[in-house]
Amino acid sequence: MSKLVIVESPAKAKNIKGYLGRGYDVIASMGHVRDLPAARLSVDIANDFEPKYAVIKGKENFVKDLKKKADGADYVYLATDPDREGEAISWHLATLLGLDLNDENRVTFNEITKNGVKNGMANPRKIDIDLVDAQQARRILDRLIGYKLSPFISQKIRRGLSAGRVQSVALRLIVDRENEIRAFKAEEYWSIDAKFTNPPERKVFSAALSTKDGEKIKIENKEQSDTVLTELEGASYVVKSVKKGSRKKNPTPPFITSTLQQEASRRLSFQAKRTMKAAQELYEGVEAGELGTVGLITYMRTDSLRISEEARQAGNEFITETFGEKYLPKKPRYFKSKSNIQDGHEAIRPSMPKVTPEQVKPYLSNDQYKIYKLVWERFIASLMESCLQETMKIEIEAKNYIFTATGYTVKFDGFTILYTEGADQKEEAEKKLPKLENGDVLKLKELKEEQKFTQPPARYTEASLIKALEEKGIGRPSTYSPTITTIIARGYVLREKKQLVATELGMIVTDLMKEYFSKIVDVTFTAAMEEQLDMVADGDIDWHTVIADFYPPFVKTVEDAEKAIGNIELKDEVSDVVCEKCGRLMVYKHGRFGKFLACPGFPECRNAKAIVKKTGTLCPKCGKAIVEKKTKSGKLFYGCEGYPECDFTSWDKPLDEK
């Protein structure tokens, strides 16, 4: 018998074909084959919001060939990705190929390994229409919102702009944070720190002034700080209390899509798009020497923390063999997923836990190796024993003041021998305190005052924005990367190093949306809509009802806004750079690759150029200025402003000396 298996990507098709062998033809659909045509609304509003799908432009011949192959096969298996999008692609394929939707021809592979493919083929099922409907509802909802809002914003502000259900909320979070930063007023405060030794020991340790007369002390200016220092003159410093304790630090769960993107951003400075590309390649399969062509990680679009017992057992065996039995907890650790997630497949984990990153490093690209190392270490660490720490808190009395010192030492390293999660802010390093007893008299080495100022809230990074979207229930793991890409491409947000900074355009668009389309950018409303789409996926609500409840009031809002708002004039920021072609002062514009200079005389004068940032150093080759430059991928480097006549470049910032 001839059997046709349809997957999404050519790499996966090649690898699955290798596992299935003779009698199977494996073909890649290259993603969606049918969609809502972009040239029109493609949703029949009068007919219960029925979508009007068409074969994607350029795929007509592929669909014809696919129909021929399907007609000539004894059986057709639909093996697209194991998520809502993949379920929808299988449904579109079944519809185009005239397959019976009651046939059990849908197979999924959580991992592209021999066992993963074998298990998937052995357990075919019907297409899950509820999952398909959830994807359809999301697609139709996004089309209706985008089709009405994007032209409206383009007409009122500037051509080429867009708005959307998820992107507008993500932009609002960034803009709201920018407004908080602009409104923030720094407050002065002072700290007083002391350095002590405990004779006869020579070890110096620090303590911070914390209370006066039993109340938390707040020093607002130098005069108050100097008063405290004066009052402490001649004081003796005596240990008032020593509190010892212990604490347990547990490992973090294996990755889901959002946490993988966050950790790769924090540790590797990878943008979400770059992370998902490497993860997709690792899932679909790579040539790994003696292992053959194999998928090294499980499916990378998931929000489930579940792992299979087979994977747990393999991980436990590796831990015991490599680190010893004391690194394996006596009771297995199970992580609980959020209640509203799709638990169709596992967390992101290595498909073969015993295959270490170093074993496959020679066969992987740099990005693939880094992502596999993260996934592998995180998974193995999640199975390991907790880290045990001994804590100590010391209170030191001086007159009516108390200084406090805290520290800890690691009693048993546990999972931290392999992996610790990255943090958005620096954590305090391990601080070991000397052995002290109540009543010990300490020797003061130094008393230091320092002026400080309260800091505004930090701007979002990709990692912290993804975390916020996930916590607030906005969008799905697969939407985070394209959402961030879109708001940057539209010029609403700039990426400055790791920070996402709202532009004036982004702030104007968000202010407009907040005033006239408050529901679209309301976090609670958008999260509630996401919950309704989850209910569609669970079969608890009909997708037509979700759209029908949303659409009429939305259209009325758009109509009212069109009557109320005139065109909004965007004023460009004027620079001090003179246009060498026409003499006007050039203005700052925002493009796909960030800020640039353009002549305000457009279209009569089309002069535009990059903003040159000089480093203040001179080229060692020709003596001209060294300027900051960026590669196509956005990586910063330094080069001579005399390029191409002078080819000096450097990844490191040059110093003003040879």
XYZ file of C-alpha atoms in Angstrom:
658
model
C 0.000 0.000 0.000
C 1.161 3.562 -0.721
C 0.702 6.054 2.091
C 1.010 9.832 1.809
C 2.108 11.790 4.883
C 1.749 15.601 4.780
C 3.869 17.701 7.180
C 4.636 21.443 7.269
C 8.377 21.805 6.629
C 10.813 20.180 4.161
C 13.387 19.462 6.919
C 10.792 17.565 8.912
C 9.561 15.759 5.788
C 13.070 14.500 5.036
C 13.667 13.268 8.586
C 10.263 11.580 8.970
C 10.693 9.869 5.593
C 13.935 8.389 6.934
C 12.091 6.870 9.910
C 9.073 5.587 7.942
C 10.997 4.015 5.058
C 9.464 2.320 1.998
C 5.769 2.572 1.247
C 5.526 6.148 2.531
C 5.708 9.407 0.588
C 6.272 12.422 2.850
C 5.509 15.907 1.504
C 5.784 19.389 3.080
C 2.889 21.864 2.756
C 5.261 24.775 3.566
C 2.841 26.102 6.176
C -0.701 27.170 5.306
C -2.087 26.326 1.860
C -5.371 28.227 2.278
C -6.163 31.510 4.009
C -8.347 34.627 3.969
C -7.257 36.640 0.881
C -5.638 39.914 1.948
C -7.155 42.067 -0.823
C -10.634 42.025 0.731
C -12.351 41.413 4.062
C -13.057 37.762 3.113
C -15.576 37.342 5.951
C -19.314 37.148 5.155
C -20.684 39.267 8.008
C -24.312 38.836 6.901
C -23.934 35.051 6.802
C -22.914 34.429 10.419
C -19.304 35.591 9.817
C -18.454 32.675 7.537
C -14.870 32.935 6.241
C -14.174 32.942 2.502
C -10.944 31.000 2.139
C -8.841 30.712 -1.005
C -5.647 28.893 -1.946
C -2.680 31.132 -1.084
C -1.292 32.916 -4.138
C 1.602 30.985 -5.643
C 0.526 27.632 -4.182
C -2.048 26.713 -6.849
C 0.264 24.317 -8.718
C 1.431 22.742 -5.456
C -2.200 22.053 -4.471
C -2.871 20.472 -7.898
C 0.141 18.174 -7.517
C -0.869 17.354 -3.958
C -4.387 16.370 -5.094
C -2.903 14.009 -7.681
C -0.677 12.376 -5.074
C -3.561 12.090 -2.610
C -5.829 10.532 -5.262
C -3.121 7.994 -6.083
C -2.407 7.061 -2.444
C -4.202 4.309 -0.535
C -4.167 6.414 2.607
C -3.391 10.039 3.534
C -2.021 11.058 6.946
C -2.136 14.692 8.057
C 0.963 15.228 10.231
C 1.137 19.014 10.612
C 2.416 20.601 13.834
C 0.758 19.560 17.132
C -0.952 22.892 17.929
C -4.022 24.926 16.931
C -2.344 26.327 13.843
C -1.255 22.842 12.787
C -4.763 21.485 13.411
C -6.197 24.216 11.175
C -3.683 23.456 8.405
C -4.711 19.772 8.548
C -8.380 20.780 8.288
C -7.680 23.025 5.279
C -5.721 20.201 3.621
C -8.532 17.695 4.297
C -11.074 20.123 2.812
C -8.991 20.815 -0.309
C -8.203 17.118 -0.849
C -11.800 15.993 -0.267
C -10.916 13.785 2.719
C -13.598 12.563 5.115
C -13.390 14.633 8.315
C -14.544 11.578 10.282
C -11.503 9.577 9.163
C -8.823 8.945 11.778
C -6.033 10.376 9.642
C -4.574 13.079 11.918
C -1.201 12.199 13.491
C 1.062 14.344 15.665
C 4.727 14.067 16.609
C 5.811 15.620 19.892
C 9.413 14.792 18.957
C 11.042 13.872 15.647
C 12.799 10.719 16.812
C 12.273 7.110 15.733
C 10.061 6.417 18.765
C 8.263 9.769 18.482
C 7.332 9.169 14.839
C 6.454 5.519 15.492
C 4.147 6.445 18.402
C 2.497 9.215 16.389
C 1.760 6.958 13.412
C 0.402 4.257 15.751
C -2.184 6.631 17.268
C -4.094 8.405 14.489
C -7.235 10.347 15.426
C -9.919 12.535 13.884
C -9.201 16.221 13.236
C -10.141 18.165 16.386
C -12.801 20.539 15.050
C -12.919 22.477 18.322
C -9.214 23.349 17.950
C -9.821 24.299 14.313
C -12.730 26.539 15.308
C -10.567 28.263 17.950
C -7.952 29.041 15.299
C -10.657 30.197 12.862
C -12.224 32.450 15.489
C -8.843 34.056 16.265
C -8.078 34.525 12.559
C -11.504 36.021 11.772
C -11.473 38.244 14.853
C -8.015 39.589 13.966
C -9.107 40.160 10.353
C -12.248 42.085 11.385
C -10.317 44.279 13.840
C -7.365 44.856 11.521
C -9.569 45.511 8.472
C -11.469 48.249 10.284
C -8.772 49.775 12.475
C -5.658 49.764 10.269
C -7.170 51.880 7.427
C -8.702 54.193 10.038
C -5.336 54.854 11.737
C -3.542 55.119 8.379
C -6.071 57.715 7.232
C -6.002 59.777 10.429
C -2.271 59.661 11.206
C -0.022 58.243 8.476
C -0.189 55.723 5.664
C 1.086 52.213 6.322
C 0.158 52.041 10.010
C -1.713 49.170 11.608
C -3.559 48.157 14.757
C -4.517 44.748 16.081
C -6.010 42.791 18.942
C -2.673 41.731 20.488
C -0.196 44.241 19.022
C -2.163 47.276 20.275
C -2.226 45.940 23.851
C 1.502 45.092 23.724
C 2.199 48.627 22.468
C 0.024 50.086 25.233
C 2.100 48.320 27.897
C 5.293 49.854 26.444
C 3.718 53.327 26.104
C 2.246 53.246 29.618
C 5.680 52.360 30.981
C 7.236 55.257 29.005
C 4.646 57.643 30.494
C 5.485 56.359 33.994
C 9.180 57.031 33.339
C 8.484 60.555 32.026
C 6.241 61.374 34.994
C 8.699 59.967 37.520
C 10.342 62.421 39.881
C 13.516 61.167 41.517
C 13.699 61.518 45.289
C 16.977 61.959 47.128
C 17.913 59.594 49.942
C 21.095 58.671 51.768
C 22.478 55.384 53.019
C 25.072 54.752 55.732
C 27.160 51.578 55.604
C 29.731 50.340 58.085
C 32.664 47.962 57.743
C 33.641 45.876 60.768
C 36.097 43.261 61.940
C 35.642 40.901 64.869
C 38.972 40.833 66.752
C 41.089 38.747 66.688
C 39.743 37.786 63.186
C 40.823 40.021 60.324
C 37.894 39.297 58.039
C 36.064 42.512 57.105
C 32.311 42.462 56.603
C 29.712 45.127 55.861
C 26.450 46.107 57.545
C 23.851 48.732 56.651
C 22.155 51.195 59.001
C 18.522 50.055 59.278
C 16.704 51.464 62.351
C 16.751 54.208 64.959
C 14.863 53.771 68.239
C 13.239 50.655 66.799
C 11.819 52.475 63.728
C 13.020 52.072 60.143
C 15.304 54.986 59.385
C 14.836 57.239 56.364
C 17.595 59.742 55.619
C 16.440 62.320 53.049
C 19.425 64.679 52.700
C 23.069 65.268 53.594
C 22.235 67.338 56.669
C 20.293 64.408 58.181
C 23.069 62.001 57.197
C 25.745 64.186 58.800
C 23.634 64.402 61.982
C 23.554 60.600 62.201
C 27.336 60.374 61.701
C 27.864 62.984 64.433
C 25.626 61.046 66.836
C 27.561 57.839 66.106
C 30.930 59.405 66.979
C 32.589 57.456 69.778
C 29.914 54.747 69.758
C 30.781 51.144 70.534
C 29.427 48.497 68.166
C 28.087 45.394 69.892
C 26.421 42.321 68.364
C 22.832 42.441 69.640
C 21.478 39.283 67.962
C 22.563 36.482 65.643
C 19.775 34.627 63.861
C 20.668 31.486 61.955
C 18.352 29.584 59.675
C 18.185 27.539 56.517
C 16.294 27.851 53.266
C 15.639 25.665 50.287
C 15.991 26.931 46.722
C 14.027 24.835 44.230
C 14.814 24.513 40.512
C 12.628 26.222 37.922
C 10.344 24.096 35.699
C 11.389 22.957 32.211
C 10.790 25.547 29.513
C 7.547 26.501 27.845
C 7.615 28.771 24.778
C 7.436 32.060 26.675
C 10.038 31.155 29.333
C 12.454 29.887 26.662
C 12.149 33.222 24.851
C 12.656 35.133 28.108
C 15.707 33.145 29.207
C 17.334 33.295 25.751
C 16.822 37.067 25.788
C 18.325 37.459 29.284
C 21.257 35.073 28.895
C 22.055 35.113 25.198
C 20.589 38.488 24.104
C 18.575 36.561 21.483
C 15.464 38.191 20.074
C 12.377 35.951 20.263
C 12.443 35.373 16.485
C 16.039 34.119 16.607
C 15.279 31.824 19.545
C 12.282 30.240 17.815
C 14.194 29.716 14.572
C 16.921 27.716 16.344
C 14.339 25.801 18.407
C 12.341 24.931 15.274
C 15.479 23.532 13.631
C 16.298 21.471 16.719
C 12.743 20.065 16.777
C 12.581 19.263 13.064
C 15.887 17.427 13.122
C 19.601 17.871 12.537
C 22.347 15.542 11.322
C 24.102 14.565 14.563
C 26.913 12.155 13.684
C 26.395 8.633 15.033
C 22.883 9.546 16.190
C 21.884 10.087 12.560
C 19.315 12.727 11.629
C 17.253 13.340 14.724
C 15.072 15.957 16.422
C 16.954 16.978 19.566
C 14.092 18.723 21.403
C 10.335 18.248 21.712
C 7.792 20.591 20.073
C 8.734 24.166 20.924
C 5.283 25.820 20.926
C 3.719 24.755 24.198
C 2.497 26.202 27.482
C 2.380 22.883 29.332
C 4.846 21.887 32.079
C 4.045 18.171 31.789
C 6.852 15.736 30.913
C 6.570 12.047 30.054
C 7.570 9.424 32.611
C 10.000 7.906 30.047
C 11.813 11.263 29.776
C 11.811 11.624 33.568
C 13.350 8.167 33.968
C 16.041 8.870 31.351
C 16.875 12.192 33.036
C 17.023 10.566 36.485
C 19.427 7.905 35.211
C 21.702 10.589 33.745
C 21.709 12.539 37.033
C 22.549 9.437 39.099
C 25.342 8.337 36.746
C 26.866 11.830 36.380
C 26.361 13.544 39.748
C 25.463 10.718 42.144
C 22.279 9.652 43.943
C 22.347 12.549 46.424
C 21.525 14.914 43.537
C 18.245 13.080 42.857
C 15.311 14.039 45.136
C 13.788 11.204 47.181
C 10.326 12.228 45.953
C 9.897 13.105 42.217
C 9.077 16.762 41.557
C 5.987 17.583 39.441
C 5.314 21.093 38.168
C 1.745 22.319 37.848
C 0.728 24.053 34.593
C -1.624 27.037 34.541
C -5.309 26.105 34.487
C -6.147 27.684 31.113
C -3.394 26.061 29.007
C -3.609 23.552 26.164
C -2.064 20.376 27.615
C -1.824 18.476 24.335
C 1.920 17.954 24.540
C 4.863 18.250 26.877
C 7.110 21.038 28.078
C 10.142 21.795 25.899
C 12.751 19.169 26.768
C 15.572 17.222 25.124
C 14.096 14.295 23.178
C 17.003 12.144 24.396
C 18.046 13.432 27.860
C 21.289 11.424 27.882
C 22.581 13.320 24.825
C 24.562 16.218 26.312
C 25.133 19.544 24.530
C 28.865 18.817 24.259
C 28.174 15.508 22.453
C 26.281 17.229 19.625
C 28.119 20.571 19.609
C 30.266 19.661 16.545
C 27.099 19.101 14.482
C 25.142 22.212 15.501
C 25.267 25.861 14.475
C 26.225 28.307 17.211
C 22.586 29.320 17.802
C 21.367 25.714 17.804
C 24.016 24.712 20.342
C 23.206 27.611 22.686
C 19.457 26.912 22.621
C 19.943 23.139 23.023
C 22.277 23.775 25.987
C 19.639 25.989 27.625
C 16.827 23.451 27.060
C 18.935 20.468 28.173
C 20.352 22.110 31.322
C 16.980 23.507 32.365
C 15.278 20.109 31.956
C 17.956 18.089 33.790
C 18.124 20.705 36.592
C 14.312 20.578 37.012
C 14.642 16.907 38.032
C 17.474 17.500 40.525
C 17.583 17.987 44.291
C 17.041 21.473 45.743
C 19.892 23.760 46.788
C 20.213 24.093 50.583
C 21.507 27.363 52.030
C 22.391 28.349 55.600
C 21.314 31.912 56.330
C 22.533 34.368 58.943
C 21.171 37.746 60.055
C 23.216 39.883 62.444
C 22.010 42.999 64.275
C 24.687 45.365 65.582
C 23.781 47.993 68.170
C 25.433 51.405 68.377
C 23.767 53.795 70.854
C 20.118 53.905 69.680
C 20.921 52.750 66.131
C 20.897 49.239 64.629
C 23.054 48.074 61.725
C 22.018 44.869 59.904
C 24.113 42.353 57.965
C 22.682 39.339 56.147
C 24.445 36.534 54.345
C 24.259 32.908 53.406
C 26.458 29.973 52.589
C 25.621 27.015 50.372
C 25.302 23.821 52.394
C 24.432 21.626 49.377
C 24.555 22.953 45.807
C 21.919 20.592 44.363
C 20.647 21.631 40.918
C 22.794 24.802 40.935
C 25.806 22.631 40.107
C 24.344 22.578 36.596
C 22.003 25.521 36.071
C 20.546 28.667 37.649
C 17.889 30.825 36.008
C 18.895 34.217 34.643
C 17.402 37.346 36.218
C 16.319 40.710 34.794
C 18.078 42.418 37.714
C 21.318 41.414 39.376
C 20.875 39.238 42.424
C 23.061 39.656 45.501
C 26.044 37.343 45.399
C 26.709 34.856 48.189
C 27.997 36.729 51.267
C 29.737 34.748 53.985
C 29.705 36.326 57.445
C 32.210 35.572 60.232
C 31.236 33.529 63.293
C 29.729 35.950 65.785
C 28.022 35.656 69.163
C 25.703 37.953 71.119
C 27.700 40.540 73.019
C 30.749 40.483 70.714
C 32.341 43.927 70.517
C 33.283 44.802 66.922
C 35.988 47.083 65.620
C 34.737 49.789 63.233
C 36.927 50.054 60.125
C 34.867 52.549 58.123
C 31.595 54.475 58.251
C 30.501 55.674 54.840
C 27.571 57.831 53.749
C 26.304 57.794 50.153
C 23.823 59.952 48.276
C 21.303 58.011 46.195
C 18.162 58.694 44.159
C 15.058 56.613 43.609
C 14.967 55.102 40.119
C 12.077 55.126 37.608
C 10.557 51.791 36.563
C 12.696 49.974 33.992
C 11.673 49.956 30.341
C 10.468 46.650 28.982
C 12.921 44.299 27.339
C 11.720 41.509 25.057
C 12.032 39.142 28.014
C 10.040 41.280 30.465
C 7.384 42.184 27.848
C 6.817 38.515 26.987
C 6.574 37.771 30.709
C 4.012 40.566 31.172
C 1.913 39.437 28.183
C 1.926 35.869 29.478
C 1.019 36.860 33.047
C -1.819 39.085 31.837
C -3.166 36.382 29.487
C -2.591 38.375 26.280
C -2.000 36.395 23.080
C -0.430 32.950 22.833
C 3.205 31.743 22.883
C 3.314 31.647 19.082
C 2.167 35.307 18.809
C 4.775 37.017 21.010
C 7.618 37.071 18.487
C 5.587 38.358 15.466
C 3.841 40.926 17.697
C 7.144 42.488 18.809
C 8.448 42.390 15.221
C 5.320 44.215 13.973
C 5.327 47.091 16.476
C 9.015 47.723 15.728
C 8.473 47.518 11.946
C 5.623 50.071 12.165
C 7.909 52.544 13.939
C 5.867 52.442 17.160
C 8.789 51.110 19.184
C 12.575 51.327 18.948
C 14.957 48.708 20.278
C 17.774 50.461 22.139
C 20.222 47.789 23.244
C 17.825 45.419 25.045
C 15.197 48.019 25.899
C 11.947 48.613 23.994
C 11.330 52.367 23.802
C 8.038 53.866 22.633
C 8.383 56.471 19.857
C 6.232 59.592 19.595
C 4.302 57.824 16.831
C 3.662 54.845 19.107
C 2.459 57.184 21.858
C 0.115 59.081 19.518
C -1.393 55.851 18.159
C -1.859 54.472 21.698
C -3.441 57.718 22.976
C -5.878 57.590 20.042
C -6.699 53.936 20.741
C -7.169 54.571 24.484
C -9.561 57.441 23.845
C -11.714 55.958 21.101
C -11.091 52.183 21.185
C -10.581 51.615 24.888
C -11.771 47.993 24.785
C -9.251 46.982 22.111
C -6.311 48.176 24.232
C -7.841 47.165 27.563
C -5.734 44.392 29.091
C -8.635 42.814 31.001
C -10.948 42.810 27.975
C -8.282 41.310 25.701
C -7.460 38.607 28.277
C -11.186 37.801 28.608
C -11.388 37.454 24.816
C -8.431 35.052 24.944
C -10.305 33.000 27.564
C -13.326 32.821 25.267
C -11.121 31.505 22.451
C -9.823 28.857 24.871
C -13.441 27.927 25.617
C -14.011 27.459 21.867
C -10.984 25.109 21.793
C -12.497 23.136 24.682
C -15.875 22.866 22.910
C -17.659 24.947 25.593
C -18.818 27.783 23.322
C -19.557 28.216 19.595
C -17.093 30.463 17.762
C -19.889 32.281 15.899
C -21.237 33.487 19.273
C -17.861 34.971 20.271
C -17.635 36.998 17.045
C -21.333 37.989 17.052
C -21.079 39.389 20.597
C -17.974 41.418 19.752
C -18.577 42.791 16.241
C -21.690 45.084 16.366
C -20.482 47.316 19.245
C -16.993 47.384 17.701
C -18.331 48.653 14.334
C -20.406 51.314 16.124
C -17.257 52.501 17.940
C -15.341 52.813 14.642
C -18.195 54.790 13.047
C -18.390 57.177 16.020
C -14.604 57.678 15.992
C -14.575 58.466 12.259
C -17.082 61.285 12.858
C -15.296 62.641 15.920
C -11.642 62.674 14.823
C -10.026 64.868 12.217
C -6.625 64.165 10.712
C -3.768 64.171 13.225
C -0.650 66.100 12.208
C 2.638 64.431 13.114
C 5.454 66.879 13.714
C 8.951 65.638 12.955
C 11.791 66.386 15.358
C 14.164 68.873 13.695
C 17.926 68.183 13.801
C 20.850 70.606 13.469
C 22.108 68.792 10.342
C 21.860 70.844 7.151
C 20.746 69.035 3.981
C 23.684 69.325 1.586
C 21.327 69.194 -1.421
C 18.805 71.936 -0.609
C 19.964 73.674 2.591
C 16.985 72.795 4.823
C 17.478 71.493 8.364
C 16.984 67.718 8.214
C 14.426 65.965 10.449
C 14.483 62.690 12.359
C 12.402 59.880 10.893
C 11.713 56.383 12.181
C 12.160 53.436 9.851
C 12.410 49.692 10.028
C 16.025 49.868 11.208
C 15.542 52.737 13.657
C 16.060 56.502 13.442
C 17.492 58.196 10.354
C 17.794 61.710 8.925
C 15.587 62.859 6.034
C 15.037 66.131 4.233
C 11.665 67.778 5.074
C 11.493 68.901 1.433
C 10.288 65.445 0.292
C 9.270 64.711 -2.487
C 11.151 67.616 -4.123
C 14.284 66.661 -2.189
C 14.708 62.966 -1.406
C 17.944 63.219 0.543
C 18.193 60.799 3.508
C 21.099 59.410 5.494
C 21.991 57.467 8.598
C 22.582 59.204 11.917
C 26.319 59.176 12.571
C 27.416 58.680 16.189
C 31.069 59.591 16.667
C 33.022 57.784 19.409
C 35.492 60.591 20.041
C 38.402 58.453 18.844
C 40.417 58.624 15.638
C 41.078 55.900 13.078
C 44.530 54.308 13.596
C 44.857 53.875 9.808
C 43.899 57.262 8.375
C 43.166 59.597 11.298
C 39.483 60.248 10.494
C 36.741 59.828 13.118
C 35.621 56.385 14.326
C 31.808 56.056 14.225
C 29.234 53.546 15.453
C 27.784 51.262 12.775
C 25.382 48.326 12.667
C 25.325 45.078 10.727
C 22.175 43.997 8.845
C 21.192 41.936 11.879
C 21.503 45.016 14.117
C 24.776 44.124 15.853
C 26.882 47.147 16.830
C 30.437 47.578 15.519
C 32.861 50.447 14.960
C 34.369 51.704 11.721
C 36.126 54.583 10.032
C 33.889 57.369 8.682
C 36.159 57.354 5.617
C 34.760 53.990 4.396
C 35.115 52.687 1.659
C 38.455 54.463 1.166
C 39.504 53.255 4.648
C 38.397 49.764 5.715
C 39.196 49.900 9.470
C 36.535 48.110 11.578
C 36.375 46.711 15.114
C 33.824 44.824 17.255
C 35.373 46.427 20.362
C 35.019 50.126 21.065
C 38.418 51.682 20.222
C 40.255 53.673 22.883
C 41.848 57.043 22.195
C 45.335 55.485 22.147
C 47.152 52.845 20.131
